[in-house]
Amino acid sequence: HDTAACQGPGFGAPQPWVSLGKGGTARFRVNTTADSVVSTVHYENGTDGRSSTFTLVCDEHANDTVFEYTGESPIRHYNFKITGNSTCLVSVRTPKKPSSSLSPGSILVLLFLGIVTLYLIVGVLYQRLARGATGTELLPHRDTWLSLPDLISDGLGFILSPCRSGKVPHRVSYEKL
């Protein structure tokens, strides 16, 4: 029936329920000021020429939504006011300033980089002062870091070998089961 609002018996309605406006006739208007956002929705073509206007007052700090009937003026035009945070239009709200805090991912990356830096500094100092190392021998766990590229290559070759008809790289010598 496309009724946007209706009036029930006991409120001066001549019938049990009458339309105060059709949804398809909705006209929206938004007024923004520095302090508030007020929207209105107007509906027409209700029963016997009835119409209605809903004033939506944005109050972002309100806990409850307040609905009030504000009168009939002119005759057969019904006015309502709805105040609360549920009436705030997202698209016209004042944009909030972006937070200057770091995301969890950024914190993890910074933490990782800090740990790696600390590892290198402490490792180099230990190698130099405790072992008397010089040159590339200063790098902590030097042999592990130098063999890492070959270990990665062997691991990838092993993982991808089923995709290549069982061919395993020449450095890897696994027996078939």
mmCIF file of C-alpha atoms in Angstrom:
data_model
loop_
_atom_site.group_PDB
_atom_site.id
_atom_site.type_symbol
_atom_site.label_atom_id
_atom_site.label_comp_id
_atom_site.label_asym_id
_atom_site.label_seq_id
_atom_site.Cartn_x
_atom_site.Cartn_y
_atom_site.Cartn_z
ATOM 1 C CA HIS A 1 0.000 0.000 0.000
ATOM 2 C CA ASP A 2 3.065 2.281 0.070
ATOM 3 C CA THR A 3 1.950 4.092 3.236
ATOM 4 C CA ALA A 4 4.793 5.935 4.965
ATOM 5 C CA ALA A 5 2.835 6.843 8.107
ATOM 6 C CA CYS A 6 -0.670 6.163 9.338
ATOM 7 C CA GLN A 7 -3.157 7.496 11.868
ATOM 8 C CA GLY A 8 -5.052 5.065 14.047
ATOM 9 C CA PRO A 9 -8.471 5.194 15.723
ATOM 10 C CA GLY A 10 -8.804 7.456 18.726
ATOM 11 C CA PHE A 11 -6.683 10.225 17.225
ATOM 12 C CA GLY A 12 -9.415 11.999 15.291
ATOM 13 C CA ALA A 13 -9.303 9.585 12.348
ATOM 14 C CA PRO A 14 -12.656 9.045 10.634
ATOM 15 C CA GLN A 15 -11.745 5.423 9.775
ATOM 16 C CA PRO A 16 -9.876 2.754 11.718
ATOM 17 C CA TRP A 17 -6.579 3.605 9.954
ATOM 18 C CA VAL A 18 -5.782 6.373 7.485
ATOM 19 C CA SER A 19 -2.642 7.144 5.498
ATOM 20 C CA LEU A 20 -0.641 10.262 6.384
ATOM 21 C CA GLY A 21 1.381 10.059 3.181
ATOM 22 C CA LYS A 22 2.694 7.652 0.563
ATOM 23 C CA GLY A 23 6.301 6.436 0.689
ATOM 24 C CA GLY A 24 6.802 7.108 -3.010
ATOM 25 C CA THR A 25 6.216 10.839 -2.473
ATOM 26 C CA ALA A 26 9.078 11.271 0.014
ATOM 27 C CA ARG A 27 11.051 14.507 -0.237
ATOM 28 C CA PHE A 28 14.243 14.780 1.786
ATOM 29 C CA ARG A 29 15.983 17.923 2.931
ATOM 30 C CA VAL A 30 19.156 18.172 5.025
ATOM 31 C CA ASN A 31 20.265 21.305 6.868
ATOM 32 C CA THR A 32 23.707 21.307 8.433
ATOM 33 C CA THR A 33 25.125 23.914 10.750
ATOM 34 C CA ALA A 34 28.280 24.012 12.830
ATOM 35 C CA ASP A 35 26.343 22.596 15.787
ATOM 36 C CA SER A 36 23.780 20.200 14.338
ATOM 37 C CA VAL A 37 22.354 18.256 11.441
ATOM 38 C CA VAL A 38 18.585 18.503 10.933
ATOM 39 C CA SER A 39 16.880 16.462 8.225
ATOM 40 C CA THR A 40 13.266 16.540 7.174
ATOM 41 C CA VAL A 41 11.227 13.964 5.321
ATOM 42 C CA HIS A 42 7.907 15.073 3.849
ATOM 43 C CA TYR A 43 5.189 12.646 2.646
ATOM 44 C CA GLU A 44 2.065 13.543 0.607
ATOM 45 C CA ASN A 45 -1.031 11.951 -0.992
ATOM 46 C CA GLY A 46 -2.400 10.353 2.157
ATOM 47 C CA THR A 47 -6.075 9.628 2.788
ATOM 48 C CA ASP A 48 -8.266 12.677 2.029
ATOM 49 C CA GLY A 49 -5.165 14.774 1.169
ATOM 50 C CA ARG A 50 -3.350 14.139 4.436
ATOM 51 C CA SER A 51 0.423 14.696 4.580
ATOM 52 C CA SER A 52 3.152 14.497 7.182
ATOM 53 C CA THR A 53 6.591 15.884 7.913
ATOM 54 C CA PHE A 54 9.180 14.156 10.072
ATOM 55 C CA THR A 55 11.979 16.347 11.422
ATOM 56 C CA LEU A 56 15.048 14.274 12.274
ATOM 57 C CA VAL A 57 17.344 16.002 14.756
ATOM 58 C CA CYS A 58 20.811 14.461 15.051
ATOM 59 C CA ASP A 59 22.137 14.177 18.609
ATOM 60 C CA GLU A 60 25.233 11.958 18.540
ATOM 61 C CA HIS A 61 25.475 11.967 22.349
ATOM 62 C CA ALA A 62 21.884 10.852 23.020
ATOM 63 C CA ASN A 63 21.351 7.390 24.496
ATOM 64 C CA ASP A 64 17.691 7.139 23.473
ATOM 65 C CA THR A 65 15.658 8.182 20.468
ATOM 66 C CA VAL A 66 12.735 10.480 21.311
ATOM 67 C CA PHE A 67 9.650 10.519 19.044
ATOM 68 C CA GLU A 68 7.145 13.320 19.514
ATOM 69 C CA TYR A 69 4.038 14.576 17.763
ATOM 70 C CA THR A 70 4.359 18.358 17.384
ATOM 71 C CA GLY A 71 0.932 19.175 15.992
ATOM 72 C CA GLU A 72 -1.356 19.489 12.994
ATOM 73 C CA SER A 73 -0.599 22.584 11.000
ATOM 74 C CA PRO A 74 -2.060 23.357 8.556
ATOM 75 C CA ILE A 75 -5.130 21.156 8.800
ATOM 76 C CA ARG A 76 -4.507 17.514 7.732
ATOM 77 C CA HIS A 77 -0.740 18.059 7.794
ATOM 78 C CA TYR A 78 0.856 16.230 10.711
ATOM 79 C CA ASN A 79 4.260 17.165 12.130
ATOM 80 C CA PHE A 80 6.590 14.861 14.043
ATOM 81 C CA LYS A 81 10.030 15.291 15.568
ATOM 82 C CA ILE A 82 12.542 12.479 16.130
ATOM 83 C CA THR A 83 15.679 13.276 18.141
ATOM 84 C CA GLY A 84 18.591 10.918 18.825
ATOM 85 C CA ASN A 85 21.767 9.378 17.535
ATOM 86 C CA SER A 86 19.861 7.011 15.240
ATOM 87 C CA THR A 87 18.749 9.966 13.111
ATOM 88 C CA CYS A 88 22.286 11.088 12.261
ATOM 89 C CA LEU A 89 23.165 10.755 8.607
ATOM 90 C CA VAL A 90 26.573 9.164 8.211
ATOM 91 C CA SER A 91 27.385 11.008 5.001
ATOM 92 C CA VAL A 92 26.930 14.496 6.480
ATOM 93 C CA ARG A 93 28.634 13.974 9.834
ATOM 94 C CA THR A 94 31.771 15.971 10.444
ATOM 95 C CA PRO A 95 34.670 13.699 9.578
ATOM 96 C CA LYS A 96 36.754 12.687 12.547
ATOM 97 C CA LYS A 97 40.447 13.388 12.470
ATOM 98 C CA PRO A 98 42.429 10.252 11.750
ATOM 99 C CA SER A 99 44.043 8.674 14.745
ATOM 100 C CA SER A 100 47.793 9.095 14.972
ATOM 101 C CA SER A 101 48.248 5.744 16.683
ATOM 102 C CA LEU A 102 49.956 2.865 14.915
ATOM 103 C CA SER A 103 48.125 -0.172 13.620
ATOM 104 C CA PRO A 104 48.846 -3.603 15.151
ATOM 105 C CA GLY A 105 50.755 -4.593 11.982
ATOM 106 C CA SER A 106 52.971 -1.514 12.210
ATOM 107 C CA ILE A 107 53.708 -2.272 15.847
ATOM 108 C CA LEU A 108 54.702 -5.858 14.959
ATOM 109 C CA VAL A 109 57.014 -4.691 12.151
ATOM 110 C CA LEU A 110 58.691 -2.128 14.431
ATOM 111 C CA LEU A 111 59.034 -4.725 17.185
ATOM 112 C CA PHE A 112 60.589 -7.212 14.727
ATOM 113 C CA LEU A 113 63.035 -4.613 13.383
ATOM 114 C CA GLY A 114 64.009 -3.619 16.923
ATOM 115 C CA ILE A 115 64.681 -7.233 17.903
ATOM 116 C CA VAL A 116 66.760 -7.870 14.749
ATOM 117 C CA THR A 117 68.785 -4.686 15.388
ATOM 118 C CA LEU A 118 69.368 -5.678 19.013
ATOM 119 C CA TYR A 119 70.370 -9.213 17.915
ATOM 120 C CA LEU A 120 72.932 -7.837 15.445
ATOM 121 C CA ILE A 121 74.407 -5.272 17.867
ATOM 122 C CA VAL A 122 74.733 -7.722 20.764
ATOM 123 C CA GLY A 123 76.019 -10.474 18.430
ATOM 124 C CA VAL A 124 78.684 -8.270 16.846
ATOM 125 C CA LEU A 125 79.825 -7.001 20.269
ATOM 126 C CA TYR A 126 80.009 -10.552 21.629
ATOM 127 C CA GLN A 127 81.939 -11.828 18.590
ATOM 128 C CA ARG A 128 84.404 -8.923 18.780
ATOM 129 C CA LEU A 129 84.935 -8.728 22.549
ATOM 130 C CA ALA A 130 84.606 -12.374 23.637
ATOM 131 C CA ARG A 131 86.004 -14.166 20.583
ATOM 132 C CA GLY A 132 88.204 -11.518 18.991
ATOM 133 C CA ALA A 133 86.524 -11.935 15.579
ATOM 134 C CA THR A 134 87.082 -9.548 12.674
ATOM 135 C CA GLY A 135 85.520 -8.977 9.243
ATOM 136 C CA THR A 136 82.579 -11.220 8.275
ATOM 137 C CA GLU A 137 83.245 -13.378 11.350
ATOM 138 C CA LEU A 138 81.622 -10.584 13.385
ATOM 139 C CA LEU A 139 78.182 -11.599 12.026
ATOM 140 C CA PRO A 140 76.444 -13.701 14.688
ATOM 141 C CA HIS A 141 75.642 -17.250 13.489
ATOM 142 C CA ARG A 142 77.511 -16.516 10.237
ATOM 143 C CA ASP A 143 77.446 -20.081 8.876
ATOM 144 C CA THR A 144 73.661 -20.329 9.359
ATOM 145 C CA TRP A 145 73.047 -17.066 7.481
ATOM 146 C CA LEU A 146 75.379 -18.090 4.630
ATOM 147 C CA SER A 147 73.632 -21.457 4.204
ATOM 148 C CA LEU A 148 70.098 -19.961 4.384
ATOM 149 C CA PRO A 149 69.662 -19.359 0.609
ATOM 150 C CA ASP A 150 70.542 -23.000 -0.178
ATOM 151 C CA LEU A 151 68.219 -24.259 2.569
ATOM 152 C CA ILE A 152 65.352 -22.163 1.187
ATOM 153 C CA SER A 153 66.024 -23.445 -2.332
ATOM 154 C CA ASP A 154 66.081 -27.064 -1.133
ATOM 155 C CA GLY A 155 62.857 -26.570 0.835
ATOM 156 C CA LEU A 156 61.025 -25.053 -2.132
ATOM 157 C CA GLY A 157 62.323 -27.829 -4.387
ATOM 158 C CA PHE A 158 61.026 -30.465 -1.985
ATOM 159 C CA ILE A 159 57.612 -28.772 -1.654
ATOM 160 C CA LEU A 160 57.244 -28.304 -5.425
ATOM 161 C CA SER A 161 58.594 -31.740 -6.413
ATOM 162 C CA PRO A 162 55.129 -33.396 -6.500
ATOM 163 C CA CYS A 163 54.100 -30.708 -9.002
ATOM 164 C CA ARG A 164 57.005 -31.657 -11.273
ATOM 165 C CA SER A 165 56.301 -35.400 -11.595
ATOM 166 C CA GLY A 166 58.455 -36.372 -8.660
ATOM 167 C CA LYS A 167 61.633 -34.702 -9.932
ATOM 168 C CA VAL A 168 63.691 -33.608 -6.948
ATOM 169 C CA PRO A 169 66.525 -31.069 -7.314
ATOM 170 C CA HIS A 170 69.965 -32.652 -7.656
ATOM 171 C CA ARG A 171 71.154 -31.333 -4.254
ATOM 172 C CA VAL A 172 68.332 -33.135 -2.452
ATOM 173 C CA SER A 173 68.798 -36.872 -2.175
ATOM 174 C CA TYR A 174 65.667 -38.325 -0.635
ATOM 175 C CA GLU A 175 64.735 -41.949 -1.088
ATOM 176 C CA LYS A 176 61.322 -42.806 -2.520
ATOM 177 C CA LEU A 177 59.099 -44.684 -0.087
#
